[in-house]
Coordinates of C-alpha atoms in Angstrom, one line a residue:
M14 CA 102.0 87.3 91.2
E15 CA 101.3 89.3 94.3
V16 CA 104.9 90.7 94.3
I17 CA 104.4 92.0 90.7
L18 CA 101.1 93.7 91.5
A19 CA 102.4 95.3 94.7
S20 CA 105.5 96.5 92.8
V21 CA 103.6 97.9 89.9
F22 CA 101.1 99.8 92.2
S23 CA 103.9 101.1 94.4
A24 CA 105.9 102.2 91.3
I25 CA 102.9 104.1 90.0
I26 CA 102.5 105.9 93.4
I27 CA 106.2 106.7 93.4
F28 CA 106.1 108.1 89.9
I29 CA 103.0 110.2 90.6
T30 CA 104.8 111.6 93.7
V31 CA 107.9 112.4 91.7
Y32 CA 105.9 114.1 89.0
S33 CA 104.0 116.2 91.5
M34 CA 107.3 117.2 93.2
I35 CA 108.7 118.3 89.8
K36 CA 105.6 120.3 89.1
V37 CA 106.0 122.1 92.5
L38 CA 109.7 122.8 91.7
I39 CA 108.7 124.2 88.3
I40 CA 106.3 126.6 90.0
G41 CA 108.9 127.6 92.6
Y42 CA 111.4 128.2 89.8
K43 CA 109.0 130.3 87.7
R44 CA 108.3 132.5 90.8
N45 CA 112.0 132.9 91.3
E46 CA 111.8 131.3 94.8
I47 CA 114.6 128.8 93.9
S48 CA 117.5 129.2 91.6
L49 CA 118.1 127.2 88.4
R50 CA 120.9 125.2 90.1
K51 CA 118.7 124.2 93.0
F52 CA 115.9 123.3 90.6
I53 CA 118.2 121.0 88.6
I54 CA 119.6 119.4 91.7
F55 CA 116.3 118.8 93.4
A56 CA 114.6 117.6 90.2
T57 CA 117.4 115.2 89.3
S58 CA 117.7 113.9 92.9
S59 CA 114.0 113.2 93.1
I60 CA 114.0 111.4 89.8
V61 CA 117.0 109.3 90.8
I62 CA 115.7 108.5 94.2
G63 CA 112.3 107.5 92.8
L64 CA 113.9 105.2 90.3
I65 CA 116.1 103.6 92.9
V66 CA 113.2 103.0 95.3
A67 CA 111.0 101.7 92.5
S68 CA 113.7 99.3 91.3
V69 CA 114.4 98.0 94.8
L70 CA 110.8 97.5 95.8
P71 CA 110.3 94.1 94.1
F72 CA 113.2 92.5 96.1
G73 CA 111.8 93.9 99.4
Y74 CA 108.3 92.7 98.6
Q75 CA 109.7 89.2 97.6
K76 CA 111.4 88.9 101.0
I77 CA 108.2 89.9 102.8
M78 CA 106.2 87.4 100.8
D79 CA 108.7 84.6 101.5
Y80 CA 108.6 85.4 105.2
I81 CA 104.8 85.4 105.2
Y82 CA 104.4 82.2 103.2

């Protein structure tokens, strides 16, 4: 139960962070500070990395909980 709660709250924090990063990238693109190619690469990489981290977290938390208990 603790692993599920920790994973859910961590995933929420990760998704909020990725959403904020994409908002910043949109602002940078609208101001012509970054090109369309950089915008696409940065947005895609932040989404993929966020999904990978959020999907690996439950396994890490499970190992930590097994070590503690």
